[in-house]
CSV table of C-alpha atoms (C1' of nucleotides) in Angstrom, one decimal:
chain,number,residue,atom,x,y,z
A,18,UNK,CA,31.2,33.6,74.8
A,19,UNK,CA,30.9,37.2,76.1
A,20,UNK,CA,29.4,40.2,74.2
A,21,UNK,CA,32.8,41.7,73.5
A,22,UNK,CA,33.9,38.6,71.5
A,23,UNK,CA,30.7,38.5,69.7
A,24,UNK,CA,31.1,42.2,68.8
A,25,UNK,CA,34.5,41.5,67.4
A,26,UNK,CA,33.4,38.6,65.4
A,27,UNK,CA,30.3,40.3,64.0
A,28,UNK,CA,31.8,43.7,63.5
A,29,UNK,CA,29.0,45.3,65.4
A,30,UNK,CA,29.4,47.4,68.5
A,31,UNK,CA,28.4,45.6,71.8
A,32,UNK,CA,25.9,48.4,72.3
A,33,UNK,CA,24.1,47.4,69.1
A,34,UNK,CA,24.0,43.8,70.0
A,35,UNK,CA,22.5,44.7,73.4
A,36,UNK,CA,19.9,46.7,71.4
A,37,UNK,CA,19.2,43.7,69.2
A,38,UNK,CA,18.5,41.7,72.3
A,39,UNK,CA,16.3,44.4,73.6
A,40,UNK,CA,14.1,44.2,70.5
A,41,UNK,CA,14.2,40.4,70.5
A,42,UNK,CA,16.5,39.6,67.6
A,43,UNK,CA,19.0,37.7,69.7
A,44,UNK,CA,18.4,35.8,72.9
A,45,UNK,CA,21.7,34.9,74.5
A,46,UNK,CA,21.7,33.0,77.8
A,47,UNK,CA,23.1,34.5,81.0
A,48,UNK,CA,26.0,33.4,83.0
A,49,UNK,CA,25.9,33.3,86.8
A,50,UNK,CA,27.5,36.7,87.0
A,51,UNK,CA,24.8,38.2,84.8
A,52,UNK,CA,26.9,38.5,81.7
A,53,UNK,CA,25.4,37.6,78.4
A,54,UNK,CA,26.5,34.1,77.3
A,55,UNK,CA,26.3,33.5,73.6
A,56,UNK,CA,26.0,30.0,72.3
A,57,UNK,CA,27.3,29.1,68.9
A,58,UNK,CA,24.0,29.8,67.2
A,59,UNK,CA,23.7,33.1,69.1
A,60,UNK,CA,27.2,34.1,67.9
A,61,UNK,CA,26.2,33.9,64.2
A,62,UNK,CA,23.1,36.0,64.5
A,63,UNK,CA,24.7,39.4,65.0
A,64,UNK,CA,26.9,38.8,62.0
A,65,UNK,CA,23.9,37.8,60.0
A,66,UNK,CA,22.1,41.0,61.1
A,67,UNK,CA,25.1,43.1,60.3
A,68,UNK,CA,25.2,41.8,56.8
A,69,UNK,CA,21.4,42.2,56.3
A,70,UNK,CA,21.5,45.7,57.6
A,71,UNK,CA,24.3,46.6,55.3
A,72,UNK,CA,22.1,45.6,52.4
A,73,UNK,CA,19.5,48.0,53.7
A,74,UNK,CA,17.0,45.5,55.1
A,75,UNK,CA,14.9,47.0,57.8
A,76,UNK,CA,14.9,45.5,61.3
A,77,UNK,CA,11.5,43.9,60.5
A,78,UNK,CA,13.0,42.4,57.4
A,79,UNK,CA,15.9,41.1,59.4
A,80,UNK,CA,13.5,39.6,61.9
A,81,UNK,CA,11.8,37.7,59.1
A,82,UNK,CA,15.0,36.7,57.4
A,83,UNK,CA,16.3,35.3,60.6
A,84,UNK,CA,13.1,33.4,61.1
A,85,UNK,CA,13.4,31.9,57.7
A,86,UNK,CA,17.0,31.2,58.2
A,87,UNK,CA,16.2,29.1,61.2
A,88,UNK,CA,13.2,27.5,59.6
A,89,UNK,CA,14.0,24.2,57.9
A,90,UNK,CA,10.7,24.2,56.1
A,91,UNK,CA,11.2,27.6,54.5
A,92,UNK,CA,11.1,28.0,50.8
A,93,UNK,CA,13.6,30.1,48.9
A,94,UNK,CA,10.7,31.9,47.3
A,95,UNK,CA,9.8,33.4,50.7
A,96,UNK,CA,13.3,34.7,51.0
A,97,UNK,CA,13.5,35.9,47.5
A,98,UNK,CA,10.3,37.9,47.8
A,99,UNK,CA,11.7,39.8,50.8
A,100,UNK,CA,14.8,40.5,48.9
A,101,UNK,CA,13.0,41.7,45.8
A,102,UNK,CA,10.9,44.1,47.7
A,103,UNK,CA,14.1,45.5,49.2
A,104,UNK,CA,15.7,45.7,45.8
A,105,UNK,CA,12.7,47.7,44.7
A,106,UNK,CA,13.0,50.1,47.6
A,107,UNK,CA,16.6,50.6,46.8
A,108,UNK,CA,15.8,51.3,43.2
A,109,UNK,CA,13.2,53.9,44.1
A,110,UNK,CA,15.6,55.5,46.6
A,111,UNK,CA,18.3,55.7,43.9
A,112,UNK,CA,15.8,57.2,41.5
A,113,UNK,CA,14.8,59.8,44.1
A,114,UNK,CA,18.3,60.7,44.9
A,115,UNK,CA,19.3,60.9,41.2
A,116,UNK,CA,16.5,63.4,40.6
A,117,UNK,CA,17.6,65.4,43.6
A,118,UNK,CA,21.1,65.3,42.3
A,119,UNK,CA,20.2,66.6,38.9
A,120,UNK,CA,18.2,69.5,40.2
A,121,UNK,CA,20.9,70.5,42.7
A,122,UNK,CA,23.7,70.1,40.3
A,123,UNK,CA,21.9,72.3,37.9
A,124,UNK,CA,21.5,75.0,40.5
A,125,UNK,CA,25.1,74.7,41.8
A,126,UNK,CA,26.2,75.1,38.2
A,127,UNK,CA,24.2,78.2,37.7
A,128,UNK,CA,25.5,79.9,40.8
A,129,UNK,CA,28.5,82.2,40.4
A,130,UNK,CA,29.7,81.4,43.9
A,131,UNK,CA,31.3,84.9,44.2
A,132,UNK,CA,31.1,87.9,46.6
A,133,UNK,CA,27.7,89.1,45.2
A,134,UNK,CA,24.4,88.2,46.9
A,135,UNK,CA,22.6,87.2,43.7
A,136,UNK,CA,22.1,83.4,43.8
A,137,UNK,CA,20.0,81.1,41.6
A,138,UNK,CA,20.0,78.5,44.3
A,139,UNK,CA,18.2,80.8,46.8
A,140,UNK,CA,16.0,82.1,44.0
A,141,UNK,CA,14.9,78.6,43.1
A,142,UNK,CA,14.1,77.7,46.7
A,143,UNK,CA,12.1,80.8,47.1
A,144,UNK,CA,10.3,81.0,43.9
A,145,UNK,CA,8.3,77.8,43.7
A,146,UNK,CA,5.3,78.8,45.7
A,147,UNK,CA,3.0,79.5,42.8
A,148,UNK,CA,3.9,76.2,41.3
A,149,UNK,CA,3.1,74.4,44.5
A,150,UNK,CA,-0.2,76.1,44.8
A,151,UNK,CA,-1.0,75.2,41.2
A,152,UNK,CA,0.1,71.6,41.7
A,153,UNK,CA,-2.1,71.4,44.8
A,154,UNK,CA,-5.1,72.7,42.9
A,155,UNK,CA,-4.5,70.3,40.0
A,156,UNK,CA,-3.8,67.3,42.2
B,21,UNK,CA,-3.1,84.2,57.4
B,22,UNK,CA,-3.8,81.0,59.4
B,23,UNK,CA,-1.7,77.9,59.4
B,24,UNK,CA,-4.2,76.0,57.2
B,25,UNK,CA,-3.7,78.5,54.3
B,26,UNK,CA,0.0,78.4,54.7
B,27,UNK,CA,0.0,74.6,54.7
B,28,UNK,CA,-1.9,74.7,51.4
B,29,UNK,CA,0.3,77.2,49.8
B,30,UNK,CA,3.5,75.5,50.9
B,31,UNK,CA,2.4,72.0,50.3
B,32,UNK,CA,3.5,71.0,53.9
B,33,UNK,CA,1.2,69.6,56.5
B,34,UNK,CA,0.1,72.1,59.2
B,35,UNK,CA,1.7,69.7,61.7
B,36,UNK,CA,5.1,70.1,60.1
B,37,UNK,CA,4.8,73.9,60.1
B,38,UNK,CA,4.1,73.8,63.8
B,39,UNK,CA,7.1,71.6,64.2
B,40,UNK,CA,9.2,74.1,62.2
B,41,UNK,CA,8.0,76.8,64.6
B,42,UNK,CA,9.0,74.6,67.5
B,43,UNK,CA,12.5,74.3,66.3
B,44,UNK,CA,12.7,78.0,65.5
B,45,UNK,CA,12.6,78.0,61.7
B,46,UNK,CA,9.5,80.1,61.4
B,47,UNK,CA,8.2,82.7,63.9
B,48,UNK,CA,4.7,83.7,63.0
B,49,UNK,CA,2.8,86.2,65.1
B,50,UNK,CA,-0.2,85.3,67.2
B,51,UNK,CA,-3.7,86.6,66.8
B,52,UNK,CA,-5.8,87.6,69.8
B,53,UNK,CA,-7.4,84.2,69.8
B,54,UNK,CA,-4.0,82.4,70.0
B,55,UNK,CA,-4.0,81.4,66.3
B,56,UNK,CA,-0.7,81.6,64.5
B,57,UNK,CA,-0.8,84.6,62.2
B,58,UNK,CA,1.6,84.4,59.2
B,59,UNK,CA,2.8,87.7,57.7
B,60,UNK,CA,3.8,87.7,54.0
B,61,UNK,CA,7.4,86.9,54.8
B,62,UNK,CA,6.3,84.0,57.2
B,63,UNK,CA,4.2,82.6,54.4
B,64,UNK,CA,7.1,82.1,52.1
B,65,UNK,CA,9.3,80.3,54.5
B,66,UNK,CA,7.5,77.0,54.8
B,67,UNK,CA,7.5,76.7,51.0
B,68,UNK,CA,11.2,77.6,51.0
B,69,UNK,CA,11.8,74.9,53.6
B,70,UNK,CA,9.7,72.3,51.7
B,71,UNK,CA,11.8,72.9,48.6
B,72,UNK,CA,15.1,72.7,50.5
B,73,UNK,CA,14.0,69.6,52.3
B,74,UNK,CA,13.0,68.0,49.0
B,75,UNK,CA,16.6,68.6,47.8
B,76,UNK,CA,17.7,66.7,50.9
B,77,UNK,CA,19.1,69.6,52.9
B,78,UNK,CA,19.2,68.9,56.6
B,79,UNK,CA,17.2,71.0,59.0
B,80,UNK,CA,20.5,72.7,60.0
B,81,UNK,CA,21.3,73.4,56.4
B,82,UNK,CA,17.8,74.8,56.0
B,83,UNK,CA,18.4,77.1,59.0
B,84,UNK,CA,21.5,78.4,57.4
B,85,UNK,CA,20.0,78.8,53.9
B,86,UNK,CA,17.1,80.7,55.4
B,87,UNK,CA,19.5,82.9,57.3
B,88,UNK,CA,21.4,83.6,54.1
B,89,UNK,CA,18.2,84.2,52.2
B,90,UNK,CA,17.3,86.9,54.6
B,91,UNK,CA,20.7,88.4,54.7
B,92,UNK,CA,21.3,91.2,52.2
B,93,UNK,CA,25.0,91.0,52.8
B,94,UNK,CA,25.3,87.4,51.9
B,95,UNK,CA,27.6,86.2,49.2
B,96,UNK,CA,26.5,83.6,46.7
B,97,UNK,CA,29.6,81.6,47.5
B,98,UNK,CA,28.3,80.9,51.0
B,99,UNK,CA,25.2,79.5,49.5
B,100,UNK,CA,27.0,77.5,46.9
B,101,UNK,CA,29.3,76.0,49.4
B,102,UNK,CA,26.3,74.6,51.4
B,103,UNK,CA,24.9,73.2,48.2
B,104,UNK,CA,28.1,71.6,47.1
B,105,UNK,CA,28.5,69.8,50.4
B,106,UNK,CA,24.9,68.5,50.0
B,107,UNK,CA,25.6,67.5,46.4
B,108,UNK,CA,28.5,65.5,47.7
B,109,UNK,CA,26.4,63.9,50.3
B,110,UNK,CA,23.9,62.8,47.7
B,111,UNK,CA,26.7,61.4,45.5
B,112,UNK,CA,28.0,59.4,48.3
B,113,UNK,CA,24.6,58.1,49.2
B,114,UNK,CA,23.9,57.1,45.6
B,115,UNK,CA,27.2,55.3,45.5
B,116,UNK,CA,26.4,53.4,48.7
B,117,UNK,CA,22.9,52.5,47.4
B,118,UNK,CA,24.3,51.4,44.0
B,119,UNK,CA,26.7,49.1,45.7
B,120,UNK,CA,24.0,47.6,47.9
B,121,UNK,CA,21.9,47.2,44.8
B,122,UNK,CA,24.6,45.3,42.9
B,123,UNK,CA,25.1,42.9,45.7
B,124,UNK,CA,21.5,42.3,46.4
B,125,UNK,CA,20.6,42.0,42.7
B,126,UNK,CA,23.3,39.4,42.3
B,127,UNK,CA,21.9,37.4,45.2
B,128,UNK,CA,18.3,37.7,44.0
B,129,UNK,CA,19.4,36.5,40.6
B,130,UNK,CA,21.1,33.5,42.1
B,131,UNK,CA,18.1,32.5,44.1
B,132,UNK,CA,15.8,30.0,42.5
B,133,UNK,CA,12.8,31.3,44.4
B,134,UNK,CA,11.1,28.0,44.5
B,135,UNK,CA,9.7,25.6,47.0
B,136,UNK,CA,13.0,24.3,48.2
B,137,UNK,CA,14.8,25.7,51.3
B,138,UNK,CA,18.2,26.2,49.7
B,139,UNK,CA,18.8,29.9,49.3
B,140,UNK,CA,22.0,31.7,48.2
B,141,UNK,CA,20.6,34.9,49.8
B,142,UNK,CA,20.5,33.4,53.3
B,143,UNK,CA,23.7,31.6,52.6
B,144,UNK,CA,25.4,34.8,51.9
B,145,UNK,CA,24.0,36.6,54.9
B,146,UNK,CA,25.1,33.7,57.1
B,147,UNK,CA,28.5,32.9,55.7
B,148,UNK,CA,30.5,36.1,56.0
B,149,UNK,CA,31.6,35.7,59.6
B,150,UNK,CA,35.1,34.6,58.9
B,151,UNK,CA,35.6,37.4,56.4
B,152,UNK,CA,34.5,39.9,59.0
B,153,UNK,CA,36.9,38.5,61.6
B,154,UNK,CA,39.7,38.6,59.0
B,155,UNK,CA,38.8,42.2,58.1
B,156,UNK,CA,38.8,43.2,61.7
B,157,UNK,CA,42.2,41.7,62.3
B,158,UNK,CA,43.6,43.3,59.1
B,159,UNK,CA,42.1,46.7,59.7
C,18,DT,C1',45.6,41.3,99.9
C,19,DA,C1',44.6,45.6,97.6
C,20,DT,C1',44.2,47.8,93.6
C,21,DT,C1',44.2,48.7,88.9
C,22,DG,C1',42.0,48.3,84.4
C,23,DA,C1',39.3,46.0,81.2
C,24,DC,C1',35.2,43.9,81.0
C,25,DC,C1',30.4,43.7,81.9
C,26,DT,C1',25.5,45.3,83.7
C,27,DT,C1',21.3,48.5,83.6
C,28,DC,C1',18.9,52.7,82.7
C,29,DC,C1',18.0,57.0,80.9
C,30,DA,C1',18.7,60.6,77.4
C,31,DT,C1',19.5,62.0,72.7
C,32,DC,C1',19.7,62.3,67.6
C,33,DA,C1',16.7,63.4,62.8
C,34,DG,C1',12.4,64.7,61.2
C,35,DG,C1',8.6,64.4,61.8
C,36,DT,C1',3.6,61.9,62.6
C,37,DG,C1',-0.7,60.5,65.4
C,38,DG,C1',-3.9,61.3,68.6
C,39,DA,C1',-6.3,63.1,72.7
C,40,DA,C1',-8.4,66.9,74.8
C,41,DC,C1',-9.8,71.2,74.3
C,42,DC,C1',-10.9,76.2,72.3
C,43,DC,C1',-12.8,79.2,68.4
C,44,DC,C1',-15.8,80.8,64.7
C,45,DT,C1',-19.4,80.7,61.5
C,46,DA,C1',-23.6,79.0,59.5
C,47,DT,C1',-27.7,77.1,60.1
D,15,DA,C1',-27.9,75.9,70.4
D,16,DT,C1',-25.5,73.0,67.9
D,17,DA,C1',-22.7,71.0,64.3
D,18,DG,C1',-18.7,71.4,61.5
D,19,DG,C1',-14.4,72.7,60.5
D,20,DG,C1',-10.9,75.4,61.8
D,21,DG,C1',-7.3,76.2,65.5
D,22,DT,C1',-4.4,75.1,70.2
D,23,DT,C1',-1.2,72.3,73.4
D,24,DC,C1',1.0,68.3,74.9
D,25,DC,C1',2.7,63.7,75.0
D,26,DA,C1',3.8,59.5,72.8
D,27,DC,C1',5.7,57.0,69.0
D,28,DC,C1',8.5,55.8,64.8
D,29,DT,C1',13.6,53.9,63.0
D,30,DG,C1',18.0,52.4,64.5
D,31,DA,C1',20.8,53.1,67.1
D,32,DT,C1',24.4,55.8,70.2
D,33,DG,C1',26.4,58.3,74.5
D,34,DG,C1',27.1,58.4,79.1
D,35,DA,C1',26.4,57.7,84.1
D,36,DA,C1',26.6,54.6,87.9
D,37,DG,C1',28.0,50.5,89.3
D,38,DG,C1',29.2,45.0,89.4
D,39,DT,C1',33.0,41.4,87.9
D,40,DC,C1',37.3,39.4,86.9
D,41,DA,C1',42.2,38.5,86.1
D,42,DA,C1',46.7,40.2,86.7
D,43,DT,C1',49.9,42.7,89.1
D,44,DA,C1',52.3,45.1,93.1
DNA sequence: TATTGACCTTCCATCAGGTGGAACCCCTAT
DNA sequence: ATAGGGGTTCCACCTGATGGAAGGTCAATA
C-alpha cells in the first residue's frame, strides 16, 4: 500500500506520514521503485498517531504509546499513567486559558470601542510595571 | 539603562528582550561600548510585551498593539477589535481542550490501570480507522 | 510510441517564540 | 592583574509539522 492510500485511511497528510517516518514513528518497507510500501501493521500506525495527537499527546508520548501498543507484556497501568499525565497537562492548560480569558474579557468589557484614543486595554498592558517589579522583589 | 535592569523590571529574560529587538519590537540605543541603552520609553515596552504575551496575544498582535499604544490618533475601537479576536481564539482553544479532556477522561476512567495488558485507551486509539475512512468518504 | 497527469521521491526552507551555549568583550573591585 | 559579573554576537536547537522545488514512476490515453 502506497503513502497516498495510507494518508486517506488515516486522515493524515502524506507529508506528515513521511515526517513520522523521519522521526522513527513508522518504518514502512520500500518497493523496488523506491515508493514506501506499508504493510498492514504499518497502515494502522498513522491512524493511531492521528488519534493520539488529536488528544494532545506529544510525539514522545505517541512513541511510548505505540511501543506499549505493540508490547504484549504491557500493563494497562503503564498506559493509564501516560494518559493521566496528559489529562493533567490539559487541565492546567485549560486553567491557564480560563484565567487569560477572564482578564481579557474584563478589559474588553471596559473598553468603549469608539473613536476616542482612551483605552483600558492599553492602559492595563502599560501600567503593570511597578507590580512586576514588586513581584520580582517579593518572589 | 542596560538590558539586565530592563529584564528585571519587565520580568522577561534578557535573552527574550534581545530577541524582541531582533524582530523589531524594541529599538534601544547603543552606548559607546556597544551595550544596549534603554531610554524610558524603551524600558516600558518589554513589560508591555510581557503582559500582552501573557494574555496570549501573538507577536504580530503585540506589534500592532504597540503601534496603537504609541499612536495618539488611535481609536479604542482598533484596540478592542484586536482584543476581541484574541478572546475568540481563546474561547475556541478552551472549547477544543475541553473536548479533548472529556474524551481522555472517559478513557482514563474506563482503564483498569492494573497489571493486565487489556486497555481501553489503546483500544480506542487503535480502533478508529474505519470511522476515519467513513468520515473521509462522507466529507 | 509519446505524452499527459497523478503519483511518488528527496531535500531544503519556513513558521512561532523563544532558549542554550560558545566565544569573546567590558567594567569594577580587590 | 585578576576575578566576577555584566554585556555582545552568532549559531544551533526545540515542537510539529508544512510548502515548494526538482525530479523519478506509472497507468491510461491519443
